[in-house]
Amino acid sequence: KKTITLLLITCFSLTGFTQAYQPFPTSNAMWREASGGFQCSCCSDFQYTITGDTAINSLTYHKIQKTGVKYLEDWIGNCTSNIAYVINQYAGCFRNDSANKKVFIIYPMASSDSLLYDFNLSIGDTVPPSLLNQYGNIVNVVTDIDSVYLGSVYRKRFKLDSCMFPQQLYYIEGIGSTFGLLSPTFCPFEEIYNLLCFSENSLTVFPNNTTTCS
């Protein structure tokens, strides 16, 4: 009887389990990123941080600041370690639509918000148009969905049909794209964008909790 009861409880737990959606953090978060390539004018090392809230059309948005450095290229077009200028700019503000598992953003100089991430997709779905995929000009299709344990919670991860070399593209709940929070999702060629790490409340969440993210 004990064995049967235990099996019934286990089956009920497995069938009744629903993974909770993980929205973007609204404070104390940092996305550390780098970009580079060949003749791309994209050589940089930077981070995005949340710097406060703002109310727009009765909705609460969270402001994003981009800080870091832009590097010079050599005469051929390769990135160097020589700093061209310091980056310190407002990158926009976002809001969570947790009920629909989406994130919206108002870019600088824009008057209304637009979709940034849709985490309510299934295998075979095409990622909806956004600035990340040049409003649909880059076609990204979900090829696989799994869960990853990051930051003490399980987060849904979407594998997208970008190139596997030099890096595979994923969307991760509560984090964004592995190419970077606001980076384009085209197949890396002469321009490469990379989310180095993501931290929340000064604790590294991505790629793991042992990586230093500072």
XYZ file of N, CA, C and O in Angstrom:
856
model
N 0.829 -1.209 0.000
C 0.000 0.000 0.000
C 0.860 1.255 0.000
O 0.569 2.224 -0.678
N 1.932 1.217 0.809
C 2.829 2.377 0.862
C 3.464 2.646 -0.496
O 3.596 3.781 -0.928
N 3.855 1.543 -1.175
C 4.485 1.690 -2.494
C 3.512 2.280 -3.492
O 3.856 3.181 -4.276
N 2.273 1.777 -3.476
C 1.256 2.277 -4.408
C 0.970 3.749 -4.142
O 0.864 4.568 -5.060
N 0.867 4.098 -2.853
C 0.599 5.488 -2.484
C 1.725 6.398 -2.963
O 1.491 7.486 -3.501
N 2.973 5.949 -2.763
C 4.125 6.737 -3.183
C 4.133 6.932 -4.693
O 4.420 8.025 -5.190
N 3.806 5.877 -5.436
C 3.762 5.975 -6.892
C 2.683 6.943 -7.349
O 2.890 7.737 -8.274
N 1.524 6.891 -6.682
C 0.435 7.799 -7.041
C 0.816 9.249 -6.775
O 0.530 10.134 -7.583
N 1.482 9.494 -5.642
C 1.912 10.848 -5.307
C 2.933 11.353 -6.316
O 2.878 12.494 -6.775
N 3.873 10.468 -6.679
C 4.906 10.841 -7.654
C 4.300 11.171 -9.005
O 4.635 12.180 -9.628
N 3.359 10.314 -9.456
C 2.722 10.552 -10.750
C 1.920 11.840 -10.729
O 1.939 12.618 -11.686
N 1.210 12.083 -9.619
C 0.426 13.313 -9.508
C 1.320 14.540 -9.531
O 1.023 15.538 -10.172
N 2.467 14.442 -8.860
C 3.397 15.572 -8.814
C 3.958 15.870 -10.180
O 4.094 17.030 -10.580
N 4.305 14.820 -10.929
C 4.890 15.009 -12.247
C 3.879 15.575 -13.234
O 4.184 16.479 -14.007
N 2.654 15.028 -13.195
C 1.644 15.480 -14.144
C 1.097 16.844 -13.766
O 0.659 17.614 -14.622
N 1.133 17.176 -12.471
C 0.591 18.443 -12.027
C 1.611 19.558 -12.007
O 1.288 20.713 -11.743
N 2.864 19.256 -12.322
C 3.923 20.260 -12.265
C 3.828 21.219 -13.441
O 3.721 20.822 -14.588
N 3.847 22.488 -13.148
C 3.880 23.525 -14.168
C 5.015 24.479 -13.849
O 5.056 25.051 -12.763
N 5.921 24.621 -14.780
C 7.057 25.497 -14.546
C 6.612 26.944 -14.572
O 5.937 27.389 -15.500
N 6.980 27.696 -13.545
C 6.578 29.096 -13.445
C 7.363 29.936 -14.444
O 8.558 29.741 -14.642
N 6.654 30.880 -15.061
C 7.307 31.797 -15.987
C 8.236 32.735 -15.218
O 7.888 33.239 -14.148
N 9.413 32.993 -15.790
C 10.397 33.872 -15.161
C 10.489 35.173 -15.942
O 11.051 35.213 -17.036
N 9.925 36.269 -15.419
C 10.002 37.552 -16.121
C 11.378 38.187 -15.987
O 12.217 37.720 -15.202
N 11.618 39.243 -16.727
C 12.857 39.991 -16.571
C 12.894 40.632 -15.182
O 11.863 41.080 -14.675
N 14.068 40.693 -14.571
C 14.190 41.416 -13.296
C 13.919 42.899 -13.525
O 14.125 43.420 -14.627
N 13.472 43.569 -12.490
C 13.136 44.984 -12.626
C 14.106 45.898 -11.871
O 13.917 47.114 -11.848
N 15.131 45.316 -11.260
C 16.158 46.112 -10.583
C 17.355 45.213 -10.302
O 17.258 43.973 -10.382
N 18.492 45.829 -9.978
C 19.698 45.104 -9.544
C 20.094 43.980 -10.496
O 20.396 42.860 -10.071
N 20.087 44.274 -11.794
C 20.482 43.277 -12.798
C 21.510 43.890 -13.733
O 21.550 45.099 -13.950
N 22.349 43.028 -14.303
C 23.374 43.491 -15.239
C 23.615 42.442 -16.328
O 23.766 41.260 -16.035
N 23.626 42.910 -17.563
C 23.981 42.077 -18.724
C 25.362 42.524 -19.194
O 25.523 43.635 -19.701
N 26.388 41.685 -19.036
C 27.750 42.002 -19.496
C 27.936 41.424 -20.883
O 27.711 40.230 -21.099
N 28.343 42.257 -21.829
C 28.402 41.832 -23.217
C 29.668 42.310 -23.911
O 30.375 43.195 -23.420
N 29.924 41.702 -25.057
C 31.046 42.116 -25.904
C 30.637 41.906 -27.352
O 29.825 41.038 -27.678
N 31.193 42.736 -28.216
C 30.950 42.575 -29.645
C 32.238 42.864 -30.392
O 33.101 43.607 -29.926
N 32.374 42.245 -31.542
C 33.590 42.424 -32.325
C 33.455 41.750 -33.667
O 32.387 41.280 -34.039
N 34.557 41.704 -34.396
C 34.531 41.085 -35.704
C 35.583 41.679 -36.615
O 36.647 42.107 -36.167
N 35.272 41.720 -37.894
C 36.214 42.197 -38.900
C 35.553 43.275 -39.748
O 34.504 43.044 -40.365
N 36.128 44.458 -39.724
C 35.592 45.603 -40.467
C 34.110 45.821 -40.170
O 33.294 46.039 -41.075
N 33.779 45.741 -38.890
C 32.367 45.842 -38.502
C 32.037 47.133 -37.761
O 30.861 47.444 -37.553
N 33.063 47.861 -37.324
C 32.858 49.056 -36.494
C 32.008 48.727 -35.277
O 31.194 49.539 -34.835
N 32.172 47.514 -34.745
C 31.350 47.064 -33.618
C 32.184 46.600 -32.433
O 31.660 45.967 -31.512
N 33.484 46.893 -32.428
C 34.362 46.405 -31.364
C 34.045 47.137 -30.053
O 34.296 48.345 -29.945
N 33.507 46.440 -29.091
C 33.126 47.099 -27.841
C 33.012 46.101 -26.698
O 32.898 44.899 -26.902
N 33.035 46.645 -25.506
C 32.939 45.879 -24.266
C 32.043 46.703 -23.347
O 32.383 47.842 -23.000
N 30.900 46.173 -22.943
C 29.918 47.024 -22.282
C 28.971 46.205 -21.413
O 29.028 44.966 -21.381
N 28.090 46.919 -20.728
C 27.067 46.279 -19.928
C 25.794 47.122 -19.944
O 25.824 48.329 -20.154
N 24.665 46.433 -19.734
C 23.386 47.095 -19.535
C 22.991 46.936 -18.072
O 23.128 45.843 -17.504
N 22.496 48.001 -17.471
C 21.994 47.938 -16.104
C 20.643 48.637 -16.031
O 20.321 49.491 -16.868
N 19.855 48.274 -15.033
C 18.555 48.901 -14.797
C 18.759 50.043 -13.820
O 19.278 49.845 -12.722
N 18.354 51.236 -14.217
C 18.677 52.425 -13.424
C 17.464 53.074 -12.761
O 17.606 54.114 -12.125
N 16.304 52.487 -12.892
C 15.129 53.059 -12.250
C 13.872 52.792 -13.052
O 13.898 52.115 -14.086
N 12.760 53.318 -12.559
C 11.466 53.103 -13.190
C 10.907 54.414 -13.740
O 11.297 55.507 -13.313
N 9.984 54.267 -14.677
C 9.274 55.415 -15.212
C 7.869 54.975 -15.597
O 7.663 53.804 -15.969
N 6.908 55.851 -15.495
C 5.525 55.548 -15.853
C 5.186 56.195 -17.185
O 5.382 57.399 -17.371
N 4.698 55.382 -18.121
C 4.308 55.871 -19.448
C 2.953 55.261 -19.786
O 2.796 54.032 -19.766
N 1.979 56.117 -20.063
C 0.627 55.662 -20.385
C 0.084 54.713 -19.309
O -0.505 53.672 -19.605
N 0.337 55.087 -18.059
C -0.151 54.345 -16.883
C 0.494 52.973 -16.722
O 0.018 52.154 -15.938
N 1.563 52.707 -17.456
C 2.291 51.448 -17.337
C 3.682 51.726 -16.782
O 4.277 52.770 -17.064
N 4.207 50.782 -16.008
C 5.531 50.943 -15.412
C 6.600 50.325 -16.304
O 6.499 49.155 -16.696
N 7.594 51.124 -16.647
C 8.724 50.674 -17.448
C 10.003 50.793 -16.610
O 10.074 51.575 -15.663
N 11.010 50.031 -17.011
C 12.268 49.996 -16.281
C 13.384 50.462 -17.216
O 13.591 49.898 -18.292
N 14.085 51.504 -16.802
C 15.069 52.174 -17.653
C 16.379 51.384 -17.737
O 16.857 50.848 -16.742
N 16.947 51.348 -18.943
C 18.188 50.617 -19.205
C 19.286 51.601 -19.592
O 19.086 52.446 -20.472
N 20.429 51.475 -18.952
C 21.597 52.301 -19.282
C 22.704 51.413 -19.839
O 22.972 50.328 -19.299
N 23.318 51.867 -20.924
C 24.437 51.136 -21.528
C 25.731 51.878 -21.223
O 25.857 53.062 -21.528
N 26.704 51.204 -20.609
C 27.998 51.803 -20.304
C 29.112 50.848 -20.725
O 28.936 49.628 -20.715
N 30.258 51.412 -21.103
C 31.387 50.578 -21.505
C 32.356 51.353 -22.363
O 32.479 52.567 -22.229
N 33.028 50.651 -23.269
C 34.000 51.298 -24.148
C 33.864 50.780 -25.580
O 33.491 49.631 -25.797
N 34.174 51.653 -26.515
C 34.240 51.300 -27.937
C 35.712 51.282 -28.324
O 36.464 52.194 -27.988
N 36.136 50.213 -29.022
C 37.533 50.052 -29.405
C 37.775 50.456 -30.861
O 36.889 50.366 -31.702
N 38.993 50.867 -31.124
C 39.421 51.163 -32.485
C 39.727 49.881 -33.238
O 40.011 48.838 -32.633
N 39.687 49.954 -34.553
C 40.125 48.861 -35.411
C 41.480 49.216 -36.009
O 41.827 50.388 -36.150
N 42.263 48.185 -36.357
C 43.537 48.463 -37.020
C 43.290 48.742 -38.503
O 42.150 48.748 -38.972
N 44.366 48.959 -39.259
C 44.224 49.356 -40.660
C 43.597 48.273 -41.518
O 43.031 48.557 -42.593
N 43.657 47.020 -41.060
C 43.026 45.927 -41.806
C 41.534 45.848 -41.492
O 40.717 45.537 -42.356
N 41.206 46.119 -40.235
C 39.811 46.031 -39.831
C 39.571 45.156 -38.627
O 38.419 44.885 -38.259
N 40.656 44.674 -37.998
C 40.528 43.856 -36.793
C 40.396 44.742 -35.552
O 40.911 45.861 -35.501
N 39.730 44.225 -34.539
C 39.580 44.963 -33.293
C 40.922 45.096 -32.585
O 41.754 44.185 -32.626
N 41.135 46.229 -31.942
C 42.321 46.433 -31.121
C 41.877 46.666 -29.682
O 40.682 46.683 -29.376
N 42.839 46.851 -28.791
C 42.525 47.140 -27.388
C 42.604 48.644 -27.111
O 42.528 49.062 -25.952
N 42.752 49.434 -28.150
C 42.821 50.887 -28.005
C 41.417 51.478 -27.965
O 40.611 51.262 -28.876
N 41.134 52.212 -26.906
C 39.791 52.748 -26.709
C 39.550 53.964 -27.598
O 40.335 54.912 -27.607
N 38.442 53.937 -28.340
C 38.046 55.068 -29.180
C 37.258 56.081 -28.358
O 37.501 57.271 -28.433
N 36.314 55.589 -27.569
C 35.535 56.472 -26.705
C 34.794 55.652 -25.657
O 34.660 54.420 -25.778
N 34.306 56.330 -24.644
C 33.555 55.709 -23.556
C 32.064 55.742 -23.890
O 31.551 56.734 -24.402
N 31.381 54.638 -23.628
C 29.943 54.539 -23.870
C 29.200 54.819 -22.564
O 29.497 54.217 -21.525
N 28.259 55.722 -22.606
C 27.383 55.986 -21.462
C 26.101 56.596 -22.015
O 25.991 57.803 -22.176
N 25.135 55.729 -22.302
C 23.942 56.211 -22.984
C 22.685 55.475 -22.524
O 22.723 54.314 -22.116
N 21.580 56.173 -22.615
C 20.275 55.585 -22.323
C 19.900 54.662 -23.474
O 19.970 55.048 -24.642
N 19.506 53.416 -23.150
C 19.227 52.430 -24.192
C 17.744 52.145 -24.374
O 17.364 51.376 -25.259
N 16.897 52.748 -23.538
C 15.463 52.507 -23.634
C 14.896 52.050 -22.308
O 15.593 52.017 -21.284
N 13.631 51.681 -22.317
C 12.997 51.157 -21.101
C 12.070 50.003 -21.481
O 11.470 50.004 -22.559
N 11.961 49.033 -20.610
C 11.174 47.838 -20.915
C 10.093 47.616 -19.869
O 10.151 48.150 -18.761
N 9.114 46.799 -20.229
C 8.102 46.362 -19.275
C 7.815 44.888 -19.490
O 7.910 44.367 -20.608
N 7.484 44.211 -18.417
C 7.093 42.815 -18.481
C 5.589 42.699 -18.709
O 4.798 43.410 -18.086
N 5.214 41.816 -19.601
C 3.826 41.392 -19.753
C 3.805 39.918 -19.376
O 3.798 39.031 -20.237
N 3.835 39.672 -18.075
C 4.004 38.307 -17.580
C 2.820 37.410 -17.933
O 2.988 36.202 -18.126
N 1.633 37.981 -18.011
C 0.451 37.184 -18.335
C 0.577 36.540 -19.711
O 0.123 35.413 -19.932
N 1.217 37.257 -20.632
C 1.393 36.739 -21.995
C 2.821 36.293 -22.279
O 3.158 35.978 -23.429
N 3.670 36.317 -21.255
C 5.065 35.881 -21.355
C 5.826 36.657 -22.426
O 6.529 36.093 -23.261
N 5.681 37.983 -22.378
C 6.339 38.842 -23.350
C 7.033 40.001 -22.647
O 6.715 40.331 -21.502
N 7.987 40.602 -23.352
C 8.684 41.792 -22.876
C 8.611 42.846 -23.965
O 8.890 42.558 -25.134
N 8.240 44.064 -23.583
C 8.124 45.166 -24.531
C 9.138 46.252 -24.190
O 9.552 46.388 -23.034
N 9.523 47.028 -25.186
C 10.535 48.062 -24.981
C 10.140 49.345 -25.710
O 9.476 49.300 -26.759
N 10.510 50.462 -25.126
C 10.424 51.749 -25.808
C 11.855 52.210 -26.054
O 12.596 52.484 -25.103
N 12.264 52.243 -27.308
C 13.623 52.646 -27.633
C 13.765 54.166 -27.514
O 12.760 54.890 -27.570
N 14.968 54.665 -27.352
C 15.170 56.113 -27.302
C 14.564 56.803 -28.530
O 14.701 56.307 -29.655
N 13.880 57.901 -28.299
C 13.250 58.713 -29.339
C 11.966 58.079 -29.870
O 11.283 58.684 -30.706
N 11.593 56.883 -29.418
C 10.341 56.261 -29.859
C 9.185 56.785 -29.008
O 9.373 57.150 -27.845
N 7.997 56.787 -29.574
C 6.828 57.295 -28.863
C 5.941 56.194 -28.302
O 5.037 56.465 -27.512
N 6.171 54.958 -28.715
C 5.371 53.836 -28.229
C 6.247 52.601 -28.104
O 7.351 52.545 -28.661
N 5.740 51.610 -27.366
C 6.564 50.417 -27.173
C 6.378 49.428 -28.319
O 5.452 49.521 -29.133
N 7.311 48.493 -28.397
C 7.260 47.430 -29.389
C 7.762 46.149 -28.745
O 8.421 46.176 -27.698
N 7.438 45.035 -29.350
C 7.827 43.736 -28.798
C 9.339 43.585 -28.803
O 10.005 43.902 -29.787
N 9.873 43.109 -27.683
C 11.297 42.793 -27.604
C 11.496 41.282 -27.580
O 12.253 40.739 -28.378
N 10.814 40.590 -26.669
C 10.917 39.131 -26.560
C 9.533 38.515 -26.390
O 8.679 39.060 -25.684
N 9.344 37.369 -27.031
C 8.139 36.557 -26.858
C 8.584 35.184 -26.360
O 9.240 34.435 -27.083
N 8.236 34.871 -25.113
C 8.606 33.588 -24.517
C 7.413 32.638 -24.472
O 7.392 31.695 -23.679
N 6.435 32.893 -25.317
C 5.250 32.038 -25.377
C 5.194 31.355 -26.736
O 4.191 31.368 -27.423
N 6.323 30.754 -27.110
C 6.451 30.125 -28.422
C 6.522 28.608 -28.297
O 6.864 28.071 -27.232
N 6.229 27.934 -29.390
C 6.322 26.478 -29.459
C 7.336 26.085 -30.526
O 7.731 26.910 -31.361
N 7.749 24.815 -30.506
C 8.676 24.328 -31.521
C 8.043 24.477 -32.903
O 6.894 24.111 -33.120
N 8.795 25.051 -33.817
C 8.307 25.298 -35.160
C 7.803 26.705 -35.386
O 7.614 27.113 -36.535
N 7.600 27.466 -34.294
C 7.139 28.846 -34.429
C 8.256 29.749 -34.951
O 9.429 29.557 -34.636
N 7.878 30.741 -35.709
C 8.799 31.785 -36.135
C 8.770 32.905 -35.102
O 7.693 33.327 -34.668
N 9.943 33.385 -34.709
C 10.020 34.472 -33.737
C 9.348 35.710 -34.327
O 9.659 36.102 -35.462
N 8.417 36.336 -33.603
C 7.707 37.513 -34.135
C 8.659 38.654 -34.459
O 9.752 38.757 -33.898
N 8.260 39.543 -35.352
C 9.099 40.689 -35.720
C 9.425 41.576 -34.515
O 8.576 41.854 -33.679
N 10.675 41.979 -34.434
C 11.142 42.923 -33.421
C 12.411 43.561 -33.968
O 12.918 43.171 -35.021
N 12.925 44.543 -33.241
C 14.167 45.162 -33.690
C 15.310 44.144 -33.708
O 16.234 44.258 -34.522
N 15.244 43.120 -32.847
C 16.314 42.119 -32.785
C 16.465 41.369 -34.104
O 17.578 41.027 -34.498
N 15.352 41.087 -34.766
C 15.426 40.372 -36.048
C 15.068 41.288 -37.219
O 14.530 40.834 -38.232
N 15.386 42.575 -37.033
C 15.139 43.583 -38.081
C 13.673 43.556 -38.518
O 13.339 43.613 -39.695
N 12.811 43.470 -37.484
C 11.355 43.469 -37.683
C 10.891 42.413 -38.677
O 10.014 42.646 -39.507
N 11.503 41.224 -38.569
C 11.074 40.077 -39.356
C 11.920 39.789 -40.569
O 11.744 38.753 -41.221
N 12.858 40.670 -40.912
C 13.720 40.428 -42.067
C 14.694 39.277 -41.816
O 15.151 38.631 -42.756
N 15.032 39.047 -40.545
C 15.823 37.867 -40.161
C 14.839 36.834 -39.647
O 14.090 37.091 -38.705
N 14.796 35.670 -40.252
C 13.840 34.633 -39.858
C 14.502 33.691 -38.856
O 15.446 32.975 -39.190
N 13.998 33.724 -37.616
C 14.456 32.813 -36.571
C 13.309 31.888 -36.197
O 12.224 32.350 -35.843
N 13.557 30.583 -36.291
C 12.536 29.583 -35.988
C 12.951 28.786 -34.764
O 14.130 28.425 -34.615
N 11.999 28.504 -33.882
C 12.274 27.709 -32.683
C 12.434 26.251 -33.084
O 11.517 25.643 -33.632
N 13.608 25.685 -32.830
C 13.871 24.289 -33.200
C 13.838 23.344 -32.009
O 13.722 22.134 -32.180
N 13.947 23.886 -30.797
C 13.908 23.034 -29.613
C 13.602 23.902 -28.400
O 13.924 25.100 -28.377
N 12.984 23.308 -27.387
C 12.678 23.995 -26.133
C 13.027 23.067 -24.981
O 12.646 21.888 -24.986
N 13.783 23.584 -24.019
C 14.060 22.818 -22.818
C 14.081 23.775 -21.628
O 13.720 24.940 -21.755
N 14.463 23.267 -20.468
C 14.566 24.085 -19.264
C 15.977 24.019 -18.731
O 16.605 22.957 -18.748
N 16.473 25.148 -18.251
C 17.809 25.209 -17.672
C 17.692 25.783 -16.256
O 16.884 26.687 -16.005
N 18.495 25.247 -15.362
C 18.464 25.675 -13.970
C 19.496 26.776 -13.779
O 20.695 26.529 -13.728
N 19.024 28.014 -13.711
C 19.899 29.174 -13.582
C 19.342 30.108 -12.523
O 18.147 30.447 -12.549
N 20.186 30.529 -11.587
C 19.735 31.453 -10.565
C 18.702 30.867 -9.627
O 17.746 31.532 -9.238
N 18.871 29.599 -9.302
C 18.010 28.884 -8.338
C 16.599 28.625 -8.845
O 15.714 28.256 -8.061
N 16.356 28.823 -10.137
C 15.041 28.531 -10.712
C 15.217 27.893 -12.086
O 16.264 28.033 -12.719
N 14.194 27.190 -12.520
C 14.188 26.660 -13.873
C 13.643 27.718 -14.830
O 12.638 28.368 -14.548
N 14.339 27.897 -15.934
C 13.944 28.869 -16.941
C 13.782 28.149 -18.277
O 14.617 27.327 -18.657
N 12.739 28.487 -18.998
C 12.533 27.901 -20.314
C 13.554 28.487 -21.282
O 13.805 29.695 -21.292
N 14.148 27.619 -22.093
C 15.157 28.034 -23.062
C 14.716 27.622 -24.469
O 14.328 26.488 -24.706
N 14.803 28.566 -25.395
C 14.369 28.346 -26.771
C 15.597 28.327 -27.685
O 16.330 29.310 -27.773
N 15.803 27.218 -28.367
C 16.899 27.107 -29.318
C 16.402 27.604 -30.669
O 15.381 27.142 -31.186
N 17.132 28.556 -31.253
C 16.722 29.148 -32.519
C 17.659 28.726 -33.632
O 18.837 28.425 -33.405
N 17.145 28.728 -34.856
C 17.888 28.189 -35.995
C 18.897 29.186 -36.545
O 18.883 29.526 -37.718
N 19.771 29.659 -35.692
C 20.895 30.455 -36.159
C 22.074 29.509 -36.376
O 21.956 28.304 -36.180
N 23.198 30.028 -36.776
C 24.362 29.179 -37.008
C 24.870 28.604 -35.695
O 24.823 29.255 -34.660
N 25.370 27.387 -35.735
C 25.959 26.781 -34.545
C 27.409 27.225 -34.363
O 27.988 27.053 -33.300
N 27.998 27.757 -35.439
C 29.371 28.246 -35.349
C 29.383 29.720 -35.709
O 28.804 30.116 -36.714
N 30.004 30.592 -34.921
C 30.795 30.252 -33.738
C 29.986 30.138 -32.457
O 30.521 29.825 -31.410
N 28.669 30.384 -32.527
C 27.874 30.311 -31.314
C 26.428 29.983 -31.660
O 25.918 30.356 -32.706
N 25.776 29.248 -30.750
C 24.373 28.893 -30.927
C 23.503 29.967 -30.285
O 23.821 30.481 -29.219
N 22.409 30.298 -30.926
C 21.505 31.324 -30.431
C 20.390 30.699 -29.604
O 19.719 29.763 -30.043
N 20.200 31.240 -28.396
C 19.097 30.838 -27.526
C 18.393 32.082 -26.995
O 19.018 33.135 -26.814
N 17.102 31.945 -26.726
C 16.368 32.879 -25.882
C 16.138 32.179 -24.546
O 15.736 31.008 -24.528
N 16.368 32.885 -23.440
C 16.183 32.310 -22.104
C 15.274 33.232 -21.305
O 15.506 34.440 -21.237
N 14.240 32.650 -20.697
C 13.318 33.429 -19.882
C 14.056 34.242 -18.829
O 14.958 33.747 -18.159
N 13.661 35.488 -18.675
C 14.208 36.333 -17.628
C 15.604 36.842 -17.900
O 16.156 37.606 -17.103
N 16.198 36.444 -19.034
C 17.556 36.863 -19.387
C 17.603 37.506 -20.761
O 18.182 38.574 -20.954
N 17.002 36.843 -21.744
C 17.011 37.369 -23.108
C 17.799 36.491 -24.045
O 17.851 35.271 -23.891
N 18.458 37.103 -25.007
C 19.202 36.386 -26.036
C 20.636 36.131 -25.592
O 21.248 36.975 -24.942
N 21.177 34.982 -25.983
C 22.586 34.694 -25.688
C 23.512 35.495 -26.589
O 24.722 35.483 -26.385
N 22.965 36.191 -27.581
C 23.762 37.128 -28.368
C 23.852 38.482 -27.675
O 24.689 39.303 -28.042
N 22.980 38.727 -26.698
C 22.965 39.999 -25.993
C 21.553 40.518 -25.839
O 20.663 40.191 -26.629
N 21.351 41.333 -24.822
C 20.014 41.824 -24.495
C 19.332 42.504 -25.679
O 18.167 42.236 -25.964
N 20.040 43.380 -26.383
C 19.457 44.148 -27.487
C 20.191 43.907 -28.798
O 20.097 44.705 -29.731
N 20.935 42.806 -28.889
C 21.767 42.537 -30.066
C 20.968 41.868 -31.181
O 20.020 41.130 -30.925
N 21.357 42.086 -32.441
C 20.672 41.451 -33.564
C 20.862 39.937 -33.552
O 21.865 39.420 -33.056
N 19.894 39.230 -34.117
C 19.899 37.764 -34.071
C 20.229 37.138 -35.419
O 19.792 36.037 -35.727
N 21.012 37.849 -36.227
C 21.442 37.252 -37.491
C 22.593 36.281 -37.240
O 23.248 36.307 -36.198
N 22.855 35.440 -38.233
C 23.953 34.482 -38.137
C 25.277 35.233 -38.069
O 25.584 36.032 -38.953
N 26.086 35.014 -37.024
C 27.361 35.737 -36.894
C 28.282 35.453 -38.075
O 28.473 34.309 -38.480
N 28.833 36.525 -38.630
C 29.806 36.379 -39.715
C 30.962 37.330 -39.430
O 31.908 36.977 -38.735
N 30.894 38.542 -39.931
C 31.935 39.522 -39.624
C 31.600 40.331 -38.380
O 32.436 41.080 -37.883
N 30.375 40.190 -37.890
C 29.973 40.824 -36.637
C 29.547 39.734 -35.671
O 28.723 38.882 -36.013
N 30.109 39.760 -34.470
C 29.785 38.766 -33.453
C 29.368 39.484 -32.177
O 30.083 40.359 -31.679
N 28.194 39.113 -31.651
C 27.684 39.674 -30.409
C 27.540 38.537 -29.396
O 27.112 37.437 -29.757
N 27.866 38.811 -28.165
C 27.901 37.731 -27.187
C 27.525 38.230 -25.802
O 28.063 39.227 -25.317
N 26.582 37.550 -25.164
C 26.276 37.799 -23.760
C 27.294 37.035 -22.926
O 27.275 35.804 -22.877
N 28.215 37.758 -22.311
C 29.264 37.116 -21.520
C 28.712 36.544 -20.219
O 29.034 35.427 -19.826
N 27.891 37.334 -19.544
C 27.315 36.877 -18.286
C 26.135 37.772 -17.917
O 26.002 38.897 -18.412
N 25.300 37.270 -17.042
C 24.150 38.009 -16.533
C 24.093 37.805 -15.031
O 24.234 36.679 -14.545
N 23.919 38.893 -14.300
C 23.853 38.799 -12.834
C 22.614 39.510 -12.316
O 22.096 40.451 -12.936
N 22.142 39.038 -11.181
C 20.990 39.630 -10.514
C 21.284 39.677 -9.021
O 21.723 38.682 -8.435
N 21.080 40.853 -8.430
C 21.388 41.057 -7.010
C 22.833 40.679 -6.707
O 23.132 40.045 -5.680
N 23.732 41.045 -7.631
C 25.183 40.827 -7.517
C 25.581 39.360 -7.557
O 26.732 39.019 -7.272
N 24.666 38.465 -7.923
C 24.961 37.041 -8.046
C 24.872 36.630 -9.510
O 23.890 36.954 -10.194
N 25.880 35.916 -10.010
C 25.885 35.498 -11.407
C 24.834 34.429 -11.645
O 24.758 33.434 -10.920
N 24.025 34.630 -12.655
C 22.978 33.679 -13.031
C 23.370 32.917 -14.292
O 23.215 31.701 -14.380
N 23.900 33.640 -15.281
C 24.291 33.050 -16.561
C 25.743 33.408 -16.848
O 26.157 34.545 -16.587
N 26.562 32.494 -17.358
C 26.246 31.126 -17.805
C 26.145 30.108 -16.672
O 25.622 29.025 -16.854
N 26.660 30.464 -15.488
C 26.568 29.606 -14.319
C 26.869 30.466 -13.093
O 27.221 31.646 -13.200
N 26.732 29.868 -11.910
C 26.920 30.648 -10.691
C 28.362 30.694 -10.218
O 28.649 31.213 -9.146
N 29.288 30.152 -11.028
C 30.707 30.193 -10.653
C 31.478 31.226 -11.463
O 32.613 31.532 -11.147
N 30.863 31.757 -12.513
C 31.519 32.755 -13.351
C 31.469 34.116 -12.673
O 30.464 34.504 -12.100
N 32.587 34.833 -12.724
C 32.615 36.199 -12.199
C 31.993 37.125 -13.228
O 32.364 37.117 -14.397
N 31.028 37.926 -12.794
C 30.349 38.850 -13.698
C 30.453 40.245 -13.117
O 29.614 40.672 -12.325
N 31.522 40.946 -13.474
C 31.762 42.279 -12.901
C 32.276 43.223 -13.980
O 32.646 42.788 -15.064
